[in-house]
Amino acid sequence: MEKRNSLRRSGTTRRWWGLRRRWRMLGLFEINQEHEFYSLTCLMKEGLHAALQTSIDTPGPDELSAEHYKSEETQVHKDYEMQTFARLVFTCLRHSLDIKEEEYKRSLSSDCCYLQFMSNSKSKADFFLTNDKRFFLKTQNKREVKFLLSNLKAYMDHLEKYPHSLMVRFLGLHSIQVPNETKKYFIVMQSVFYPDERIDTRYDIKGCEVGRWTDPASTGSPVKILKDNNFEGKHIILDQQRSWLVDQVEIDTAFLRSLNVLDYSILLAHQPLHKDELDRKHSFSNLIVRTAKSMAQDSPTEEEHPTILLLEGDSSRLASDTIDSGSDHVQDTGEHSGHSTPSVNSTDAELWEFHAHHRRLLPNFKNSVHVIDGPELRYFVGVVDIFTVYGLKKRLENLWKSLRFPGRAFSTVSPATYSQRFCQWVKDHTK
């Protein structure tokens, strides 16, 4: 017995060290006791545990009010204060994605160490990843926090109108104040690249050329976030999904243009589909079940939203109409998966709503709004970095770059030009 236990411990140790080696290869570094951010991340985890327990203990209202968007809640701990902004708004958003509060708290406040993601971004922000790699935490400056809070209602309205938007999902906004130190703001986001087990190449695309090359052989983090010029000569192969992606990018960038925002990126990665995944994707019964979930509302129980009955004749029409519109993809985001065996009454009104909100048929993933299956590859796609406003500083930068890079495409341009060029890149690089 003792020998068996010893072997079991030995096997566990080998797996653990193997995992740590793999993280290092991916450019992820465990924030252990020797790490410079260990104290900060411990405070984050402790504070988030308490803040999320409050959300669990005090369920929110049926409808959000203007006051919920302005709310600031402070919890005093022994050595610091944790502030939570617009708590009920972000709780509502997590609920729409079927992220349970308990699992969210468990991931963010796990005993396991956070991981540091070594980004080649020009931003001075620090990036952390939960140990299960499902959620990103990113430090923000005060201006970015104010911008997000002032536009949070518009952001939520956009996601409600287009629940399959490619915009990154912000799940929480907080600050930590340690006495005699600068207040730290940070945001929690859903990771676009989850699950990432088979992803080997990642891109950050802005639709321009100046400064948009990463040397794949350069030293530093083994994870290379490649850029626009690295992607030249390649295409995103989606077939029937192409028109959906192009249209949704246009919808999302029109929203960002209305906020006077530029310099955002589309994160892109892919992995090959296994044969069994291809077989399931084309299964008609699977198509119908996932279509039903994709059309369901956000109600968490059948009492609030009765199961819709599937009529055999209508199901074929719904599947056909959805696929013909370029939406060959079914959602089981969990975003609307309150029913175990949902079905659909595909009336004309429901079909109209499906297309009016530009929904699609999504795969069975926790972050399925960011996953699009092509014929052979699974693509992970998300629009990120939406905090850069075209103010005086950026206008002056535009003037300077116009003189320095005449006739070349650089990132600092007007929001209208940026969104148009961004959409054109997607059109030119998809098939």
CSV table of C-alpha atoms in Angstrom, one decimal:
chain,number,residue,atom,x,y,z
A,1,MET,CA,0.0,0.0,0.0
A,2,GLU,CA,2.8,2.4,1.0
A,3,LYS,CA,4.6,1.7,-2.3
A,4,ARG,CA,1.4,2.3,-4.3
A,5,ASN,CA,0.9,5.6,-2.6
A,6,SER,CA,4.5,6.6,-3.2
A,7,LEU,CA,4.1,5.8,-6.9
A,8,ARG,CA,0.8,7.8,-7.0
A,9,ARG,CA,2.6,10.8,-5.4
A,10,SER,CA,5.5,10.4,-7.8
A,11,GLY,CA,3.1,10.3,-10.8
A,12,THR,CA,1.3,13.4,-9.6
A,13,THR,CA,4.6,15.2,-9.1
A,14,ARG,CA,5.8,14.3,-12.6
A,15,ARG,CA,2.5,15.6,-14.1
A,16,TRP,CA,2.8,18.8,-12.1
A,17,TRP,CA,6.3,19.5,-13.2
A,18,GLY,CA,5.4,18.6,-16.8
A,19,LEU,CA,2.6,21.1,-16.6
A,20,ARG,CA,4.9,23.8,-15.3
A,21,ARG,CA,7.4,23.1,-18.1
A,22,ARG,CA,4.6,23.4,-20.6
A,23,TRP,CA,3.5,26.7,-19.2
A,24,ARG,CA,7.0,28.0,-19.6
A,25,MET,CA,7.0,26.9,-23.2
A,26,LEU,CA,3.8,28.8,-23.7
A,27,GLY,CA,5.1,32.0,-22.2
A,28,LEU,CA,3.1,31.6,-19.0
A,29,PHE,CA,4.9,31.9,-15.8
A,30,GLU,CA,3.6,30.8,-12.5
A,31,ILE,CA,3.3,33.6,-10.0
A,32,ASN,CA,4.8,31.8,-7.0
A,33,GLN,CA,6.2,33.3,-3.8
A,34,GLU,CA,9.4,34.5,-5.5
A,35,HIS,CA,7.5,36.4,-8.2
A,36,GLU,CA,7.3,40.2,-8.1
A,37,PHE,CA,3.4,40.1,-8.4
A,38,TYR,CA,2.8,37.4,-5.8
A,39,SER,CA,1.6,39.8,-3.1
A,40,LEU,CA,-0.6,41.7,-5.6
A,41,THR,CA,-2.3,38.5,-7.0
A,42,CYS,CA,-2.8,37.1,-3.5
A,43,LEU,CA,-4.7,40.3,-2.6
A,44,MET,CA,-6.7,40.0,-5.9
A,45,LYS,CA,-7.7,36.5,-5.1
A,46,GLU,CA,-8.7,37.2,-1.5
A,47,GLY,CA,-10.6,40.3,-2.5
A,48,LEU,CA,-12.4,38.6,-5.4
A,49,HIS,CA,-13.4,35.7,-3.2
A,50,ALA,CA,-15.1,38.1,-0.7
A,51,ALA,CA,-16.7,40.3,-3.5
A,52,LEU,CA,-18.1,37.3,-5.4
A,53,GLN,CA,-19.4,35.8,-2.2
A,54,THR,CA,-21.5,39.0,-1.9
A,55,SER,CA,-22.9,38.4,-5.3
A,56,ILE,CA,-23.8,34.8,-4.4
A,57,ASP,CA,-25.4,35.8,-1.1
A,58,THR,CA,-27.4,38.8,-2.6
A,59,PRO,CA,-29.0,37.9,-5.9
A,60,GLY,CA,-29.6,40.9,-8.2
A,61,PRO,CA,-32.9,42.5,-9.4
A,62,ASP,CA,-34.8,41.4,-12.4
A,63,GLU,CA,-33.9,44.6,-14.3
A,64,LEU,CA,-30.9,46.9,-14.1
A,65,SER,CA,-31.3,50.5,-13.3
A,66,ALA,CA,-29.1,53.6,-14.0
A,67,GLU,CA,-27.9,53.4,-10.4
A,68,HIS,CA,-26.5,49.9,-10.9
A,69,TYR,CA,-24.2,51.2,-13.6
A,70,LYS,CA,-22.8,53.8,-11.2
A,71,SER,CA,-22.5,51.7,-8.1
A,72,GLU,CA,-19.2,51.3,-6.2
A,73,GLU,CA,-18.9,48.9,-3.4
A,74,THR,CA,-15.9,48.9,-1.0
A,75,GLN,CA,-14.9,46.0,1.2
A,76,VAL,CA,-12.3,46.7,3.9
A,77,HIS,CA,-9.8,43.9,4.5
A,78,LYS,CA,-6.9,43.8,7.0
A,79,ASP,CA,-4.2,45.3,4.8
A,80,TYR,CA,-6.1,46.8,1.9
A,81,GLU,CA,-9.5,47.8,0.4
A,82,MET,CA,-11.2,46.1,-2.5
A,83,GLN,CA,-13.6,48.2,-4.6
A,84,THR,CA,-16.1,46.6,-7.0
A,85,PHE,CA,-17.7,48.7,-9.8
A,86,ALA,CA,-21.1,48.1,-11.3
A,87,ARG,CA,-21.3,44.7,-9.5
A,88,LEU,CA,-24.8,43.8,-10.6
A,89,VAL,CA,-24.2,44.8,-14.2
A,90,PHE,CA,-21.3,42.4,-14.6
A,91,THR,CA,-23.2,39.7,-12.6
A,92,CYS,CA,-25.9,40.0,-15.2
A,93,LEU,CA,-23.5,39.7,-18.0
A,94,ARG,CA,-21.9,36.6,-16.5
A,95,HIS,CA,-25.3,35.1,-16.1
A,96,SER,CA,-26.1,35.7,-19.8
A,97,LEU,CA,-23.0,33.6,-20.6
A,98,ASP,CA,-24.1,30.9,-18.2
A,99,ILE,CA,-21.0,31.5,-16.0
A,100,LYS,CA,-22.1,30.3,-12.6
A,101,GLU,CA,-21.0,32.5,-9.7
A,102,GLU,CA,-19.6,29.6,-7.8
A,103,GLU,CA,-17.5,28.4,-10.7
A,104,TYR,CA,-16.4,32.0,-11.5
A,105,LYS,CA,-15.3,32.5,-7.8
A,106,ARG,CA,-13.6,29.1,-7.7
A,107,SER,CA,-11.5,29.9,-10.8
A,108,LEU,CA,-10.6,33.4,-9.7
A,109,SER,CA,-9.8,32.6,-6.1
A,110,SER,CA,-8.3,29.1,-6.4
A,111,ASP,CA,-5.5,28.1,-4.2
A,112,CYS,CA,-3.4,27.6,-7.3
A,113,CYS,CA,-1.2,30.5,-8.4
A,114,TYR,CA,-2.2,32.8,-11.2
A,115,LEU,CA,-0.1,32.7,-14.3
A,116,GLN,CA,1.6,35.7,-15.8
A,117,PHE,CA,1.2,36.1,-19.5
A,118,MET,CA,4.2,37.7,-21.2
A,119,SER,CA,2.6,39.9,-23.9
A,120,ASN,CA,4.5,41.8,-26.6
A,121,SER,CA,1.9,44.5,-26.3
A,122,LYS,CA,3.1,48.2,-26.2
A,123,SER,CA,0.7,48.7,-23.3
A,124,LYS,CA,2.1,49.1,-19.8
A,125,ALA,CA,-0.6,46.8,-18.5
A,126,ASP,CA,0.1,43.6,-16.7
A,127,PHE,CA,-1.7,40.5,-17.8
A,128,PHE,CA,-2.6,37.6,-15.5
A,129,LEU,CA,-4.4,34.4,-16.2
A,130,THR,CA,-6.3,32.1,-13.9
A,131,ASN,CA,-4.7,28.8,-13.3
A,132,ASP,CA,-7.3,27.0,-15.4
A,133,LYS,CA,-6.6,29.6,-18.2
A,134,ARG,CA,-10.2,30.5,-18.5
A,135,PHE,CA,-10.2,34.2,-17.4
A,136,PHE,CA,-7.7,37.0,-18.0
A,137,LEU,CA,-7.1,39.8,-15.5
A,138,LYS,CA,-5.5,43.0,-16.9
A,139,THR,CA,-4.4,46.1,-15.0
A,140,GLN,CA,-6.0,49.3,-16.3
A,141,ASN,CA,-5.3,53.0,-15.8
A,142,LYS,CA,-7.9,55.3,-14.3
A,143,ARG,CA,-8.7,56.9,-17.7
A,144,GLU,CA,-9.6,53.5,-19.2
A,145,VAL,CA,-11.7,52.6,-16.2
A,146,LYS,CA,-13.7,55.9,-16.5
A,147,PHE,CA,-14.1,55.3,-20.2
A,148,LEU,CA,-15.5,51.8,-19.7
A,149,LEU,CA,-17.9,52.8,-16.9
A,150,SER,CA,-19.2,55.8,-18.9
A,151,ASN,CA,-19.9,53.5,-21.9
A,152,LEU,CA,-20.9,50.4,-20.0
A,153,LYS,CA,-24.6,50.8,-20.7
A,154,ALA,CA,-23.9,51.1,-24.4
A,155,TYR,CA,-21.7,48.1,-24.3
A,156,MET,CA,-24.4,46.0,-22.5
A,157,ASP,CA,-27.0,47.2,-25.0
A,158,HIS,CA,-24.8,46.2,-27.9
A,159,LEU,CA,-24.3,42.7,-26.4
A,160,GLU,CA,-28.1,42.3,-25.7
A,161,LYS,CA,-28.9,43.3,-29.3
A,162,TYR,CA,-26.1,41.1,-30.7
A,163,PRO,CA,-25.5,38.3,-28.2
A,164,HIS,CA,-23.1,36.6,-30.6
A,165,SER,CA,-21.0,39.7,-31.0
A,166,LEU,CA,-17.2,39.1,-31.2
A,167,MET,CA,-16.5,41.8,-28.6
A,168,VAL,CA,-14.5,40.6,-25.7
A,169,ARG,CA,-16.6,39.9,-22.6
A,170,PHE,CA,-15.7,42.0,-19.6
A,171,LEU,CA,-16.8,40.1,-16.5
A,172,GLY,CA,-15.8,42.4,-13.6
A,173,LEU,CA,-14.1,45.7,-12.8
A,174,HIS,CA,-12.3,46.2,-9.5
A,175,SER,CA,-9.6,48.2,-7.7
A,176,ILE,CA,-7.2,47.4,-4.8
A,177,GLN,CA,-5.9,50.1,-2.5
A,178,VAL,CA,-3.0,49.3,-0.2
A,179,PRO,CA,-2.1,52.1,2.3
A,180,ASN,CA,0.7,54.4,1.0
A,181,GLU,CA,0.6,52.8,-2.5
A,182,THR,CA,-1.0,53.7,-5.8
A,183,LYS,CA,-4.5,52.3,-6.3
A,184,LYS,CA,-4.5,49.4,-8.8
A,185,TYR,CA,-7.4,49.0,-11.2
A,186,PHE,CA,-8.0,45.7,-13.0
A,187,ILE,CA,-10.6,44.1,-15.2
A,188,VAL,CA,-11.6,40.5,-15.6
A,189,MET,CA,-12.2,39.2,-19.1
A,190,GLN,CA,-13.2,35.9,-20.7
A,191,SER,CA,-10.2,34.5,-22.5
A,192,VAL,CA,-10.7,34.4,-26.3
A,193,PHE,CA,-8.2,31.5,-26.6
A,194,TYR,CA,-10.0,29.0,-24.3
A,195,PRO,CA,-9.5,26.1,-24.4
A,196,ASP,CA,-6.0,26.5,-25.9
A,197,GLU,CA,-4.6,22.9,-25.7
A,198,ARG,CA,-4.1,22.6,-29.5
A,199,ILE,CA,-3.5,26.2,-30.4
A,200,ASP,CA,0.1,26.8,-31.7
A,201,THR,CA,-0.2,30.2,-33.5
A,202,ARG,CA,-1.8,33.4,-32.4
A,203,TYR,CA,-2.3,36.7,-34.2
A,204,ASP,CA,-3.1,40.2,-33.1
A,205,ILE,CA,-4.6,42.0,-36.2
A,206,LYS,CA,-5.2,45.8,-36.6
A,207,GLY,CA,-5.6,46.0,-40.4
A,208,CYS,CA,-2.4,48.1,-41.0
A,209,GLU,CA,1.2,47.6,-41.8
A,210,VAL,CA,3.5,50.0,-39.9
A,211,GLY,CA,5.0,48.2,-36.9
A,212,ARG,CA,2.9,45.1,-37.5
A,213,TRP,CA,5.5,42.4,-37.7
A,214,THR,CA,6.8,40.0,-35.1
A,215,ASP,CA,9.9,38.0,-35.7
A,216,PRO,CA,8.9,34.4,-35.0
A,217,ALA,CA,12.6,33.6,-34.2
A,218,SER,CA,13.1,36.5,-31.8
A,219,THR,CA,14.2,35.8,-28.2
A,220,GLY,CA,11.9,36.3,-25.2
A,221,SER,CA,8.6,34.7,-24.6
A,222,PRO,CA,8.1,31.5,-26.6
A,223,VAL,CA,4.5,32.4,-27.2
A,224,LYS,CA,4.6,34.7,-30.3
A,225,ILE,CA,1.6,36.9,-30.8
A,226,LEU,CA,2.1,37.4,-34.5
A,227,LYS,CA,0.8,40.5,-36.4
A,228,ASP,CA,-0.7,41.6,-39.6
A,229,ASN,CA,2.4,41.3,-41.8
A,230,ASN,CA,3.0,37.8,-40.5
A,231,PHE,CA,-0.4,36.8,-41.8
A,232,GLU,CA,0.1,38.0,-45.4
A,233,GLY,CA,-0.5,35.2,-47.9
A,234,LYS,CA,-2.8,33.4,-45.5
A,235,HIS,CA,-6.6,33.2,-45.3
A,236,ILE,CA,-9.3,32.3,-42.7
A,237,ILE,CA,-11.2,29.5,-44.5
A,238,LEU,CA,-14.8,29.6,-43.3
A,239,ASP,CA,-16.9,28.8,-46.4
A,240,GLN,CA,-20.6,29.4,-45.3
A,241,GLN,CA,-19.4,31.1,-42.1
A,242,ARG,CA,-17.6,33.9,-44.0
A,243,SER,CA,-20.5,36.2,-44.6
A,244,TRP,CA,-21.5,36.0,-40.9
A,245,LEU,CA,-18.0,36.9,-39.7
A,246,VAL,CA,-17.7,39.8,-42.2
A,247,ASP,CA,-21.1,41.2,-41.2
A,248,GLN,CA,-20.5,40.9,-37.5
A,249,VAL,CA,-17.1,42.6,-37.7
A,250,GLU,CA,-18.9,45.5,-39.5
A,251,ILE,CA,-21.6,45.6,-36.8
A,252,ASP,CA,-19.0,45.6,-33.9
A,253,THR,CA,-16.7,48.2,-35.5
A,254,ALA,CA,-19.7,50.5,-36.2
A,255,PHE,CA,-20.4,50.3,-32.5
A,256,LEU,CA,-16.7,51.1,-31.7
A,257,ARG,CA,-16.8,54.0,-34.2
A,258,SER,CA,-19.8,55.4,-32.4
A,259,LEU,CA,-17.6,55.5,-29.2
A,260,ASN,CA,-14.9,57.4,-31.1
A,261,VAL,CA,-12.5,54.5,-30.5
A,262,LEU,CA,-9.6,53.2,-32.6
A,263,ASP,CA,-6.5,50.9,-32.2
A,264,TYR,CA,-8.6,47.8,-31.3
A,265,SER,CA,-7.5,44.4,-32.5
A,266,ILE,CA,-8.9,41.2,-33.6
A,267,LEU,CA,-7.3,38.2,-31.8
A,268,LEU,CA,-7.1,35.2,-34.0
A,269,ALA,CA,-5.9,31.6,-33.5
A,270,HIS,CA,-6.8,28.2,-35.0
A,271,GLN,CA,-6.6,24.5,-34.4
A,272,PRO,CA,-7.4,21.5,-36.6
A,273,LEU,CA,-10.8,19.8,-36.2
A,274,HIS,CA,-10.6,16.2,-35.3
A,275,LYS,CA,-12.6,13.7,-37.3
A,276,ASP,CA,-15.2,13.1,-34.5
A,277,GLU,CA,-15.7,16.9,-34.2
A,278,LEU,CA,-16.3,17.1,-38.0
A,279,ASP,CA,-18.8,14.3,-37.7
A,280,ARG,CA,-20.7,15.9,-34.8
A,281,LYS,CA,-20.7,19.3,-36.5
A,282,HIS,CA,-22.7,17.9,-39.5
A,283,SER,CA,-25.0,15.7,-37.4
A,284,PHE,CA,-28.6,16.9,-38.1
A,285,SER,CA,-29.9,16.1,-34.7
A,286,ASN,CA,-27.0,18.0,-33.1
A,287,LEU,CA,-27.8,20.9,-35.4
A,288,ILE,CA,-31.4,21.1,-34.3
A,289,VAL,CA,-30.6,20.9,-30.6
A,290,ARG,CA,-27.9,23.5,-30.8
A,291,THR,CA,-30.1,25.7,-32.9
A,292,ALA,CA,-32.8,25.5,-30.2
A,293,LYS,CA,-30.3,26.6,-27.6
A,294,SER,CA,-29.0,29.4,-29.8
A,295,MET,CA,-32.6,30.8,-30.2
A,296,ALA,CA,-33.5,30.4,-26.5
A,297,GLN,CA,-33.7,33.5,-24.2
A,298,ASP,CA,-31.6,34.2,-21.1
A,299,SER,CA,-34.2,32.8,-18.7
A,300,PRO,CA,-32.6,30.4,-16.2
A,301,THR,CA,-35.6,28.2,-15.7
A,302,GLU,CA,-38.4,26.6,-17.7
A,303,GLU,CA,-40.9,28.5,-15.5
A,304,GLU,CA,-39.6,31.8,-16.7
A,305,HIS,CA,-39.2,30.6,-20.3
A,306,PRO,CA,-41.1,27.5,-21.3
A,307,THR,CA,-39.4,25.0,-23.6
A,308,ILE,CA,-40.2,25.7,-27.2
A,309,LEU,CA,-41.6,22.7,-29.1
A,310,LEU,CA,-39.8,21.6,-32.2
A,311,LEU,CA,-42.0,20.9,-35.2
A,312,GLU,CA,-40.4,18.4,-37.6
A,313,GLY,CA,-41.3,20.4,-40.8
A,314,ASP,CA,-40.2,23.7,-39.4
A,315,SER,CA,-36.9,22.3,-38.1
A,316,SER,CA,-35.6,21.6,-41.6
A,317,ARG,CA,-36.7,25.1,-42.7
A,318,LEU,CA,-34.9,26.7,-39.7
A,319,ALA,CA,-31.7,24.8,-40.3
A,320,SER,CA,-31.8,25.5,-44.0
A,321,ASP,CA,-32.5,29.2,-43.6
A,322,THR,CA,-29.8,29.6,-41.0
A,323,ILE,CA,-27.2,27.8,-43.1
A,324,ASP,CA,-28.2,29.6,-46.3
A,325,SER,CA,-27.7,32.9,-44.5
A,326,GLY,CA,-24.1,32.0,-43.8
A,327,SER,CA,-24.8,30.9,-40.2
A,328,ASP,CA,-23.8,27.3,-40.4
A,329,HIS,CA,-22.8,27.4,-36.7
A,330,VAL,CA,-24.8,26.5,-33.7
A,331,GLN,CA,-24.5,27.9,-30.2
A,332,ASP,CA,-24.3,26.0,-27.1
A,333,THR,CA,-22.6,28.9,-25.3
A,334,GLY,CA,-24.1,28.0,-22.2
A,335,GLU,CA,-25.2,31.5,-22.9
A,336,HIS,CA,-28.8,30.3,-23.1
A,337,SER,CA,-28.5,26.7,-22.0
A,338,GLY,CA,-31.0,26.7,-19.2
A,339,HIS,CA,-32.8,23.6,-20.6
A,340,SER,CA,-31.4,20.1,-20.8
A,341,THR,CA,-33.4,19.1,-23.9
A,342,PRO,CA,-34.5,22.3,-25.6
A,343,SER,CA,-36.5,22.3,-28.8
A,344,VAL,CA,-37.8,24.9,-31.2
A,345,ASN,CA,-41.0,26.2,-32.7
A,346,SER,CA,-39.4,27.9,-35.6
A,347,THR,CA,-42.1,30.5,-36.4
A,348,ASP,CA,-41.4,33.3,-38.8
A,349,ALA,CA,-41.2,35.7,-35.9
A,350,GLU,CA,-38.5,33.6,-34.2
A,351,LEU,CA,-36.6,33.3,-37.4
A,352,TRP,CA,-36.8,37.0,-37.9
A,353,GLU,CA,-35.5,37.6,-34.4
A,354,PHE,CA,-32.7,35.1,-35.0
A,355,HIS,CA,-31.4,37.0,-38.0
A,356,ALA,CA,-32.2,40.5,-36.8
A,357,HIS,CA,-29.9,39.9,-33.8
A,358,HIS,CA,-27.4,38.3,-36.2
A,359,ARG,CA,-27.2,35.1,-34.3
A,360,ARG,CA,-25.4,32.0,-35.5
A,361,LEU,CA,-25.1,28.4,-34.6
A,362,LEU,CA,-22.3,28.0,-32.2
A,363,PRO,CA,-20.2,25.0,-31.0
A,364,ASN,CA,-20.2,23.4,-27.6
A,365,PHE,CA,-17.7,25.6,-25.8
A,366,LYS,CA,-17.6,27.7,-22.7
A,367,ASN,CA,-16.6,30.7,-24.8
A,368,SER,CA,-18.4,29.7,-27.9
A,369,VAL,CA,-19.2,33.2,-29.0
A,370,HIS,CA,-15.4,33.4,-29.8
A,371,VAL,CA,-15.3,30.1,-31.7
A,372,ILE,CA,-16.1,29.6,-35.4
A,373,ASP,CA,-15.7,26.3,-37.1
A,374,GLY,CA,-14.6,26.3,-40.7
A,375,PRO,CA,-14.5,23.1,-42.9
A,376,GLU,CA,-11.2,21.9,-41.4
A,377,LEU,CA,-10.1,24.4,-38.8
A,378,ARG,CA,-11.6,25.8,-35.6
A,379,TYR,CA,-10.9,29.5,-35.3
A,380,PHE,CA,-10.8,31.5,-32.1
A,381,VAL,CA,-11.7,35.1,-32.8
A,382,GLY,CA,-12.4,38.1,-30.6
A,383,VAL,CA,-12.2,41.9,-30.7
A,384,VAL,CA,-10.1,43.4,-27.9
A,385,ASP,CA,-8.4,46.6,-26.7
A,386,ILE,CA,-11.3,49.0,-27.1
A,387,PHE,CA,-10.2,51.8,-24.7
A,388,THR,CA,-8.2,54.1,-27.1
A,389,VAL,CA,-10.2,57.3,-27.7
A,390,TYR,CA,-9.4,59.5,-30.7
A,391,GLY,CA,-8.7,62.6,-28.7
A,392,LEU,CA,-6.2,65.5,-29.0
A,393,LYS,CA,-3.2,63.3,-28.3
A,394,LYS,CA,-4.1,60.7,-31.0
A,395,ARG,CA,-4.9,63.5,-33.5
A,396,LEU,CA,-1.4,64.9,-33.0
A,397,GLU,CA,0.1,61.4,-33.3
A,398,ASN,CA,-1.9,61.0,-36.5
A,399,LEU,CA,-0.3,64.2,-37.9
A,400,TRP,CA,3.2,63.1,-36.9
A,401,LYS,CA,2.8,59.6,-38.4
A,402,SER,CA,1.4,61.1,-41.6
A,403,LEU,CA,4.7,63.0,-42.0
A,404,ARG,CA,6.9,60.1,-41.0
A,405,PHE,CA,5.1,57.3,-43.0
A,406,PRO,CA,3.6,59.0,-46.0
A,407,GLY,CA,1.4,56.7,-48.1
A,408,ARG,CA,1.7,53.8,-45.5
A,409,ALA,CA,-1.0,52.3,-43.3
A,410,PHE,CA,-0.5,53.0,-39.6
A,411,SER,CA,-2.8,52.4,-36.6
A,412,THR,CA,-3.4,56.0,-35.5
A,413,VAL,CA,-6.1,57.2,-37.8
A,414,SER,CA,-9.6,58.5,-37.3
A,415,PRO,CA,-12.2,55.9,-36.0
A,416,ALA,CA,-14.1,56.0,-39.3
A,417,THR,CA,-10.9,55.2,-41.3
A,418,TYR,CA,-9.8,52.6,-38.8
A,419,SER,CA,-13.1,50.7,-38.8
A,420,GLN,CA,-13.3,50.8,-42.6
A,421,ARG,CA,-9.7,49.5,-43.0
A,422,PHE,CA,-10.3,46.9,-40.3
A,423,CYS,CA,-13.4,45.5,-42.0
A,424,GLN,CA,-11.6,45.5,-45.4
A,425,TRP,CA,-8.8,43.4,-43.9
A,426,VAL,CA,-11.3,40.8,-42.7
A,427,LYS,CA,-12.9,40.8,-46.2
A,428,ASP,CA,-9.6,40.4,-47.9
A,429,HIS,CA,-8.3,37.6,-45.7
A,430,THR,CA,-11.4,35.3,-45.4
A,431,LYS,CA,-12.7,32.8,-47.9
